[in-house]
CSV table of C-alpha atoms in Angstrom, one decimal:
chain,number,residue,atom,x,y,z
W,205,MET,CA,20.7,-3.4,44.3
W,206,LYS,CA,21.7,0.0,43.0
W,207,LEU,CA,23.5,2.6,45.1
W,208,LEU,CA,24.6,6.2,44.5
W,209,GLN,CA,27.9,7.3,46.0
W,210,VAL,CA,28.6,11.0,46.5
W,211,SER,CA,30.7,13.2,48.7
W,212,ASP,CA,32.1,16.6,49.4
W,213,LEU,CA,29.1,18.7,48.5
W,214,HIS,CA,30.0,21.3,51.1
W,215,LEU,CA,26.5,22.7,51.6
W,216,SER,CA,27.2,26.3,52.6
W,217,LYS,CA,25.3,29.4,53.8
W,218,ASN,CA,28.4,31.6,53.1
W,219,SER,CA,26.3,33.7,50.7
W,220,PRO,CA,22.8,33.5,49.2
W,221,ASP,CA,24.4,32.5,45.8
W,222,GLU,CA,26.6,29.9,47.4
W,223,GLN,CA,23.7,28.4,49.3
W,224,ASN,CA,21.4,28.3,46.3
W,225,TYR,CA,24.1,26.8,44.2
W,226,SER,CA,25.0,24.0,46.6
W,227,LEU,CA,21.3,23.2,47.3
W,228,SER,CA,20.6,23.0,43.5
W,229,VAL,CA,23.3,20.3,43.2
W,230,LEU,CA,21.8,18.4,46.2
W,231,ARG,CA,18.4,18.6,44.5
W,232,GLU,CA,19.8,17.0,41.3
W,233,ILE,CA,21.5,14.3,43.3
W,234,PHE,CA,18.1,13.3,44.9
W,235,GLN,CA,16.3,13.6,41.6
W,236,THR,CA,18.8,11.4,39.8
W,237,ALA,CA,18.8,8.8,42.6
W,238,GLU,CA,15.0,8.6,42.4
W,239,SER,CA,14.7,8.6,38.6
W,240,THR,CA,17.4,5.9,38.3
W,241,LYS,CA,15.9,3.8,41.1
W,242,CYS,CA,18.9,3.9,43.5
W,243,ALA,CA,17.8,2.2,46.7
W,244,ARG,CA,20.5,4.0,48.8
W,245,ILE,CA,22.6,7.1,48.6
W,246,LEU,CA,26.0,7.0,50.3
W,247,PHE,CA,27.1,10.5,51.4
W,248,CYS,CA,30.8,9.9,52.2
W,249,GLY,CA,31.6,13.0,54.2
W,250,ASP,CA,31.7,16.8,53.9
W,251,LEU,CA,28.0,17.0,53.0
W,252,PHE,CA,28.1,20.3,55.0
W,253,ASN,CA,30.9,22.8,54.9
W,254,THR,CA,31.0,23.5,58.6
W,255,PHE,CA,29.1,22.5,61.7
W,256,PRO,CA,27.1,25.8,61.7
W,257,ASP,CA,26.2,25.0,58.1
W,258,LEU,CA,24.9,21.7,59.3
W,259,GLU,CA,22.8,23.3,61.9
W,260,SER,CA,21.4,26.0,59.6
W,261,LEU,CA,20.9,23.9,56.4
W,262,ARG,CA,19.7,20.6,57.9
W,263,SER,CA,16.1,21.7,57.4
W,264,ASP,CA,16.8,22.6,53.7
W,265,PHE,CA,18.5,19.2,53.3
W,266,LEU,CA,15.4,17.5,54.7
W,267,LYS,CA,13.1,19.4,52.3
W,268,GLU,CA,15.1,18.3,49.3
W,269,ILE,CA,15.1,14.7,50.4
W,270,SER,CA,11.3,14.6,50.2
W,271,SER,CA,11.7,13.9,46.4
W,272,TYR,CA,13.6,10.7,47.2
W,273,SER,CA,12.0,7.4,48.3
W,274,GLY,CA,15.1,5.5,49.4
W,275,ILE,CA,17.4,5.7,52.3
W,276,VAL,CA,20.4,8.0,52.8
W,277,TYR,CA,23.5,7.0,54.7
W,278,PHE,CA,25.3,10.1,56.0
W,279,LEU,CA,28.9,9.6,57.1
W,280,PRO,CA,30.5,12.8,58.7
W,281,GLY,CA,33.8,14.0,57.3
W,282,ASN,CA,36.4,16.4,58.5
W,283,HIS,CA,34.4,19.5,57.6
W,284,GLU,CA,31.3,18.7,59.6
W,285,ILE,CA,33.4,19.2,62.8
W,286,LEU,CA,34.7,22.6,61.8
W,287,GLU,CA,33.6,25.5,64.1
W,288,LYS,CA,31.9,23.0,66.4
W,289,LYS,CA,32.8,25.0,69.5
W,290,GLY,CA,31.8,23.7,72.9
W,291,ASN,CA,29.2,21.4,71.4
W,292,ASP,CA,29.5,17.7,72.3
W,293,ASN,CA,26.3,16.7,70.5
W,294,ARG,CA,26.5,13.7,68.2
W,295,TYR,CA,25.3,14.3,64.7
W,296,ALA,CA,22.8,11.5,65.2
W,297,ASP,CA,21.2,13.5,68.1
W,298,TYR,CA,19.6,15.8,65.6
W,299,ASP,CA,16.3,15.0,63.9
W,300,TRP,CA,17.1,13.6,60.4
W,301,THR,CA,13.8,11.8,59.9
W,302,SER,CA,13.6,8.1,59.2
W,303,LYS,CA,15.1,8.5,55.7
W,304,VAL,CA,18.5,9.4,56.9
W,305,LYS,CA,20.8,7.1,58.9
W,306,VAL,CA,23.7,9.0,60.4
W,307,LEU,CA,26.9,6.9,60.6
W,308,ASP,CA,28.9,8.8,63.2
W,309,LYS,CA,29.7,5.9,65.6
W,310,THR,CA,33.5,5.5,66.1
W,311,PRO,CA,35.8,3.7,65.5
W,312,PHE,CA,33.3,1.9,63.1
W,313,PHE,CA,29.8,0.7,62.7
W,314,LEU,CA,29.0,-2.6,61.0
W,315,PHE,CA,25.5,-3.4,59.8
W,316,GLU,CA,23.6,-5.4,57.2
W,317,ASP,CA,21.3,-4.1,54.5
W,318,ASN,CA,19.6,-6.4,51.9
W,319,GLY,CA,22.3,-9.1,52.3
W,320,ILE,CA,25.2,-6.6,52.1
W,321,GLU,CA,27.5,-5.7,55.0
W,322,PHE,CA,28.2,-2.0,55.3
W,323,LEU,CA,31.2,-0.9,57.4
W,324,SER,CA,31.1,2.8,58.2
W,325,ILE,CA,34.3,4.6,59.3
W,326,PRO,CA,33.7,8.3,60.0
W,327,HIS,CA,36.5,10.7,59.9
W,328,GLN,CA,38.9,10.4,62.9
W,329,GLU,CA,42.2,12.0,63.8
W,330,ASN,CA,43.7,8.5,63.7
W,331,TYR,CA,42.4,5.0,63.3
W,332,SER,CA,44.3,3.3,66.1
W,333,GLU,CA,41.1,2.1,67.8
W,334,LEU,CA,40.0,0.4,64.6
W,335,LEU,CA,43.4,-1.4,64.5
W,336,LEU,CA,43.1,-2.5,68.1
W,337,SER,CA,39.4,-3.6,67.8
W,338,PRO,CA,38.7,-4.6,64.2
W,339,PRO,CA,35.3,-5.7,63.0
W,340,GLN,CA,34.3,-9.4,62.9
W,341,ALA,CA,35.0,-11.5,59.9
W,342,LYS,CA,32.6,-11.0,56.9
W,343,GLN,CA,29.4,-12.9,57.2
W,344,THR,CA,27.9,-12.1,53.8
W,345,LYS,CA,29.0,-12.3,50.2
W,346,LEU,CA,29.9,-8.6,50.0
W,347,ARG,CA,31.2,-5.9,52.4
W,348,ILE,CA,31.1,-2.3,51.3
W,349,GLY,CA,33.0,0.3,53.3
W,350,LEU,CA,32.2,4.0,53.7
W,351,ALA,CA,35.0,6.4,54.8
W,352,HIS,CA,36.4,9.9,54.6
W,353,GLY,CA,40.1,10.5,54.3
W,354,THR,CA,43.1,9.9,52.1
W,355,VAL,CA,44.2,6.5,51.1
W,356,SER,CA,48.0,6.5,51.0
W,357,GLY,CA,49.3,6.4,47.4
W,358,MET,CA,46.0,7.7,45.8
W,359,SER,CA,46.3,11.4,46.4
W,360,PHE,CA,49.0,12.5,44.0
W,361,THR,CA,47.8,13.0,40.4
W,362,GLY,CA,50.4,15.5,39.2
W,363,LEU,CA,52.2,18.7,40.2
W,364,SER,CA,49.2,20.9,39.3
W,365,GLU,CA,46.8,18.9,41.5
W,366,GLU,CA,46.2,20.4,44.9
W,367,GLU,CA,45.6,17.9,47.7
W,368,GLU,CA,42.7,18.4,49.9
W,369,GLU,CA,43.8,19.4,53.4
W,370,GLY,CA,42.6,18.4,56.8
W,371,GLY,CA,41.9,14.7,56.4
W,372,SER,CA,43.4,11.7,58.0
W,373,TYR,CA,45.4,9.0,56.2
W,374,LEU,CA,44.0,5.5,55.8
W,375,ASP,CA,46.8,3.0,55.7
W,376,PRO,CA,46.5,0.3,52.9
W,377,ASN,CA,47.3,-2.4,55.4
W,378,LEU,CA,44.4,-1.3,57.5
W,379,ILE,CA,42.1,-1.3,54.5
W,380,GLN,CA,43.1,-4.8,53.6
W,381,SER,CA,42.5,-6.1,57.1
W,382,LEU,CA,38.8,-5.0,57.0
W,383,ASP,CA,37.9,-7.6,54.3
W,384,LEU,CA,36.2,-5.0,52.1
W,385,ASP,CA,35.2,-5.7,48.5
W,386,TYR,CA,34.6,-2.0,47.8
W,387,LEU,CA,35.5,1.2,49.7
W,388,ALA,CA,33.3,4.2,48.9
W,389,ILE,CA,35.4,7.1,50.2
W,390,GLY,CA,35.3,10.9,50.2
W,391,HIS,CA,37.7,13.8,50.9
W,392,LEU,CA,39.8,14.0,47.7
W,393,HIS,CA,38.0,16.4,45.3
W,394,LYS,CA,39.2,14.8,42.0
W,395,ALA,CA,37.4,11.6,41.2
W,396,ARG,CA,39.6,8.5,40.9
W,397,MET,CA,39.5,4.7,41.2
W,398,GLY,CA,42.2,2.4,42.6
W,399,THR,CA,42.7,-0.9,44.3
W,400,VAL,CA,44.2,-1.9,47.7
W,401,GLY,CA,44.7,-5.6,47.7
W,402,LYS,CA,41.4,-7.2,46.6
W,403,CYS,CA,39.5,-4.1,47.6
W,404,ASN,CA,38.4,-1.6,44.9
W,405,VAL,CA,38.6,2.0,46.1
W,406,GLY,CA,36.4,4.7,44.6
W,407,TYR,CA,36.6,8.5,45.2
W,408,ALA,CA,33.5,10.2,43.6
W,409,GLY,CA,35.3,13.6,43.9
W,410,SER,CA,33.5,16.8,45.0
W,411,SER,CA,29.9,17.0,44.0
W,412,ARG,CA,30.3,20.6,43.0
W,413,VAL,CA,33.0,23.2,42.3
W,414,TRP,CA,34.0,24.1,45.8
W,415,ARG,CA,37.1,26.2,45.1
W,416,LYS,CA,39.1,27.8,42.3
W,417,GLY,CA,41.1,25.3,40.2
W,418,GLU,CA,38.8,22.3,40.5
W,419,SER,CA,38.6,21.5,36.8
W,420,GLY,CA,36.6,18.7,35.2
W,421,LYS,CA,33.1,17.5,35.6
W,422,ARG,CA,31.6,17.1,39.1
W,423,GLY,CA,29.5,14.0,39.9
W,424,GLY,CA,29.1,10.7,41.7
W,425,ILE,CA,29.4,7.0,41.2
W,426,PHE,CA,26.6,4.5,40.6
W,427,ILE,CA,27.3,1.2,42.4
W,428,TYR,CA,25.6,-1.9,40.9
W,429,VAL,CA,25.5,-4.9,43.3
W,430,ASP,CA,24.6,-8.3,41.7
W,431,GLY,CA,25.1,-11.3,43.9
W,432,SER,CA,28.8,-11.3,44.8
W,433,THR,CA,29.9,-8.8,42.1
W,434,ILE,CA,30.1,-5.0,42.2
W,435,ARG,CA,30.2,-2.7,39.1
W,436,THR,CA,30.6,1.0,39.1
W,437,GLU,CA,29.7,3.8,36.7
W,438,SER,CA,30.3,7.6,36.8
W,439,VAL,CA,27.5,10.1,36.8
W,440,PHE,CA,27.8,13.9,36.4
W,441,TRP,CA,25.7,16.8,37.7
W,442,ASN,CA,24.7,19.4,35.2
W,443,SER,CA,23.8,21.9,37.9
W,444,ALA,CA,27.3,21.7,39.3
W,445,GLY,CA,28.9,23.2,36.2
W,446,GLU,CA,32.7,23.2,35.8
W,447,TYR,CA,35.7,25.4,36.7
W,448,ARG,CA,37.0,26.7,33.3
W,449,GLU,CA,40.2,28.7,32.8
W,450,ILE,CA,40.0,30.4,29.4
W,451,VAL,CA,43.4,31.5,28.0
W,452,VAL,CA,43.0,34.6,25.8
W,453,SER,CA,45.9,35.1,23.4
W,454,LEU,CA,46.3,38.7,22.5
W,455,ASP,CA,47.5,39.8,19.0
W,456,THR,CA,50.3,42.4,18.8
W,457,ASP,CA,47.7,45.1,18.5
W,458,GLY,CA,46.2,44.0,21.8
W,459,LYS,CA,43.1,42.4,20.4
W,460,PRO,CA,42.0,38.9,21.3
W,461,GLU,CA,42.6,36.4,18.5
W,462,GLU,CA,39.0,34.9,18.8
W,463,SER,CA,35.5,36.3,19.5
W,464,ILE,CA,33.9,36.2,22.9
W,465,GLU,CA,31.5,33.6,21.6
W,466,THR,CA,34.3,31.3,20.4
W,467,TYR,CA,36.0,31.5,23.8
W,468,LEU,CA,32.7,30.7,25.6
W,469,GLU,CA,31.7,27.9,23.2
W,470,GLY,CA,30.6,24.8,25.1
W,471,THR,CA,30.2,26.4,28.5
W,472,ASN,CA,27.4,26.0,31.0
W,473,PRO,CA,25.6,28.8,32.9
W,474,ASN,CA,26.5,27.0,36.1
W,475,ASP,CA,30.3,27.3,35.3
W,476,TRP,CA,32.9,29.2,37.1
W,477,ILE,CA,34.8,31.1,34.3
W,478,VAL,CA,38.2,32.7,34.7
W,479,PHE,CA,39.8,34.6,31.8
W,480,ARG,CA,43.6,34.8,31.7
W,481,PHE,CA,45.4,36.9,29.1
W,482,VAL,CA,48.8,36.2,27.5
W,483,GLY,CA,50.8,37.8,24.7
W,484,TYR,CA,53.1,40.6,23.5
W,485,VAL,CA,51.2,43.8,22.7
W,486,ASP,CA,51.5,47.4,21.7
W,487,SER,CA,49.2,48.4,24.5
W,488,MET,CA,46.4,47.0,26.7
W,489,SER,CA,43.7,49.3,25.5
W,490,GLU,CA,42.1,46.7,23.2
W,491,LYS,CA,42.3,44.0,26.0
W,492,GLN,CA,40.5,46.5,28.3
W,493,LYS,CA,37.7,47.0,25.7
W,494,PHE,CA,37.3,43.2,25.4
W,495,GLN,CA,37.1,42.8,29.2
W,496,GLU,CA,34.5,45.6,29.6
W,497,GLU,CA,32.4,44.0,26.9
W,498,VAL,CA,32.5,40.6,28.6
W,499,GLN,CA,31.6,42.2,31.9
W,500,ARG,CA,28.7,44.1,30.4
W,501,ILE,CA,27.1,41.3,28.3
W,502,TRP,CA,28.3,38.0,29.7
W,503,LYS,CA,29.0,38.2,33.4
W,504,SER,CA,25.3,37.9,34.4
W,505,LYS,CA,25.0,34.7,32.3
W,506,PHE,CA,27.3,32.6,34.4
W,507,ARG,CA,27.4,31.6,38.1
W,508,ILE,CA,30.9,33.2,38.4
W,509,LEU,CA,32.8,35.0,35.6
W,510,GLU,CA,36.0,36.8,36.6
W,511,PHE,CA,39.4,37.8,35.3
W,512,ASP,CA,42.8,36.6,36.6
W,513,PRO,CA,44.4,39.6,38.3
W,514,ASP,CA,47.8,38.3,37.4
W,515,GLU,CA,48.7,39.9,34.1
W,516,SER,CA,52.4,39.1,34.2
W,517,GLN,CA,52.1,37.1,31.0
W,518,ILE,CA,51.2,40.2,29.0
W,519,THR,CA,54.3,42.1,27.8
W,520,VAL,CA,53.7,45.7,26.5
W,521,ILE,CA,56.2,46.8,23.8
W,522,GLN,CA,55.5,50.1,22.0
W,523,HIS,CA,55.2,49.8,18.2
W,524,LEU,CA,55.5,46.0,18.4
W,525,SER,CA,53.0,45.4,15.5
W,526,GLU,CA,55.3,47.4,13.2
W,527,ASN,CA,58.3,45.1,13.7
W,528,GLU,CA,58.9,43.5,10.3
W,529,PHE,CA,60.5,40.4,11.8
W,530,VAL,CA,57.5,39.9,14.1
W,531,LYS,CA,55.1,40.5,11.2
W,532,GLN,CA,56.8,37.9,9.0
W,533,PHE,CA,56.8,35.3,11.8
W,534,LEU,CA,53.2,35.9,12.6
W,535,ASP,CA,52.2,35.5,8.9
W,536,LYS,CA,53.9,32.1,8.9
W,537,MET,CA,52.3,31.1,12.2
W,538,ASN,CA,48.8,32.1,11.0
W,539,ALA,CA,49.3,29.9,7.9
W,540,ARG,CA,49.9,26.9,10.1
W,541,LYS,CA,47.2,27.6,12.7
W,542,GLU,CA,44.8,25.0,11.3
W,543,GLN,CA,47.4,22.2,11.2
W,544,MET,CA,48.6,22.6,14.8
W,545,ASP,CA,47.2,21.8,18.3
W,546,PRO,CA,45.7,25.2,19.5
W,547,SER,CA,47.7,25.2,22.8
W,548,LEU,CA,50.9,24.3,21.0
W,549,TRP,CA,50.2,27.0,18.4
W,550,ARG,CA,49.7,29.7,21.1
W,551,HIS,CA,52.8,28.6,22.9
W,552,THR,CA,55.0,28.5,19.8
W,553,ARG,CA,53.6,31.9,18.7
W,554,VAL,CA,54.4,33.6,22.0
W,555,THR,CA,57.8,31.9,22.3
W,556,GLY,CA,58.7,32.9,18.7
W,557,ILE,CA,58.0,36.6,19.4
W,558,ARG,CA,60.0,36.5,22.6
W,559,LEU,CA,63.0,35.0,20.8
W,560,ILE,CA,62.8,37.6,18.0
W,561,LEU,CA,62.7,40.4,20.6
W,562,GLU,CA,65.6,38.9,22.6
W,563,GLY,CA,67.6,38.5,19.5
W,564,LYS,CA,67.0,42.2,18.6
W,565,LYS,CA,68.2,43.2,22.1
W,566,ASN,CA,71.4,41.1,21.8
W,567,ARG,CA,72.5,42.5,18.5
């Protein structure tokens, strides 16, 4: 049996562009599941960005599902409840057609499908009820869990990685007590795999670029079930694009070191592009010309193309390009450009100019 795990699509009607973009990714998810013969799709939370989005885009969701012949399991996350004011309706009370099984029963719901036990755990403020009334012992060879939240110890991936807010924490001891073989989980927007005891834990990450800074490819996870074994494989959505921050190093005369085409090499029309400028320059006039050209010719060719408003890494020093020490240093750096890592070369170049100028001040 082959399954497709996805999460955090955040279908949104915030703007026409946002709506069309998120629905295009949903369309690719269904088309991929159909073409690769996935019997089930596991939506592990935050399929919709808010409850009003769920109400408004449910019909669009059902139109897209017409291309898929399998069954969808929809587990609500922490976003589906946002802005759900004075509405006690269960998600399952809405018409989802026979193709969608809404797994909103708390504290859990245990069911069997093709000889596999599925244990669904929708997002909850805390999981004390699950601790007090755990599911029965496993009756089949495999038990797969669906959840939405943060598994303690799996959220931190570095100082630059922003944690997703608003979700509850799933204690590793709780996970081990559920006798799971695999936990398909949503909430964290960066894909990752881990283990809790004998249970493999997989975050598919967000299915699309939902906010600024979410770098890397967006996708899901194929889950292959064969007897008592589970194997996983990553899959990526072309329609989701990527978040790309492009650092433009300015020469001393203020001109970018590379052409626009070079900076945009390998990008996708669905990408979210952010240009950031760095360097020591005579003036910003050449940088402004570059920016205007990008706006005029390239902005319409990408989903989002913008410029970082923070220009604190540009230092303007009049007649800088005439400084002999700086000129000699740059000649040597240019001679080494092909032998050095590009990011290291840019960093060394900027640092060298700064040290030369500071040395001049201190003389």
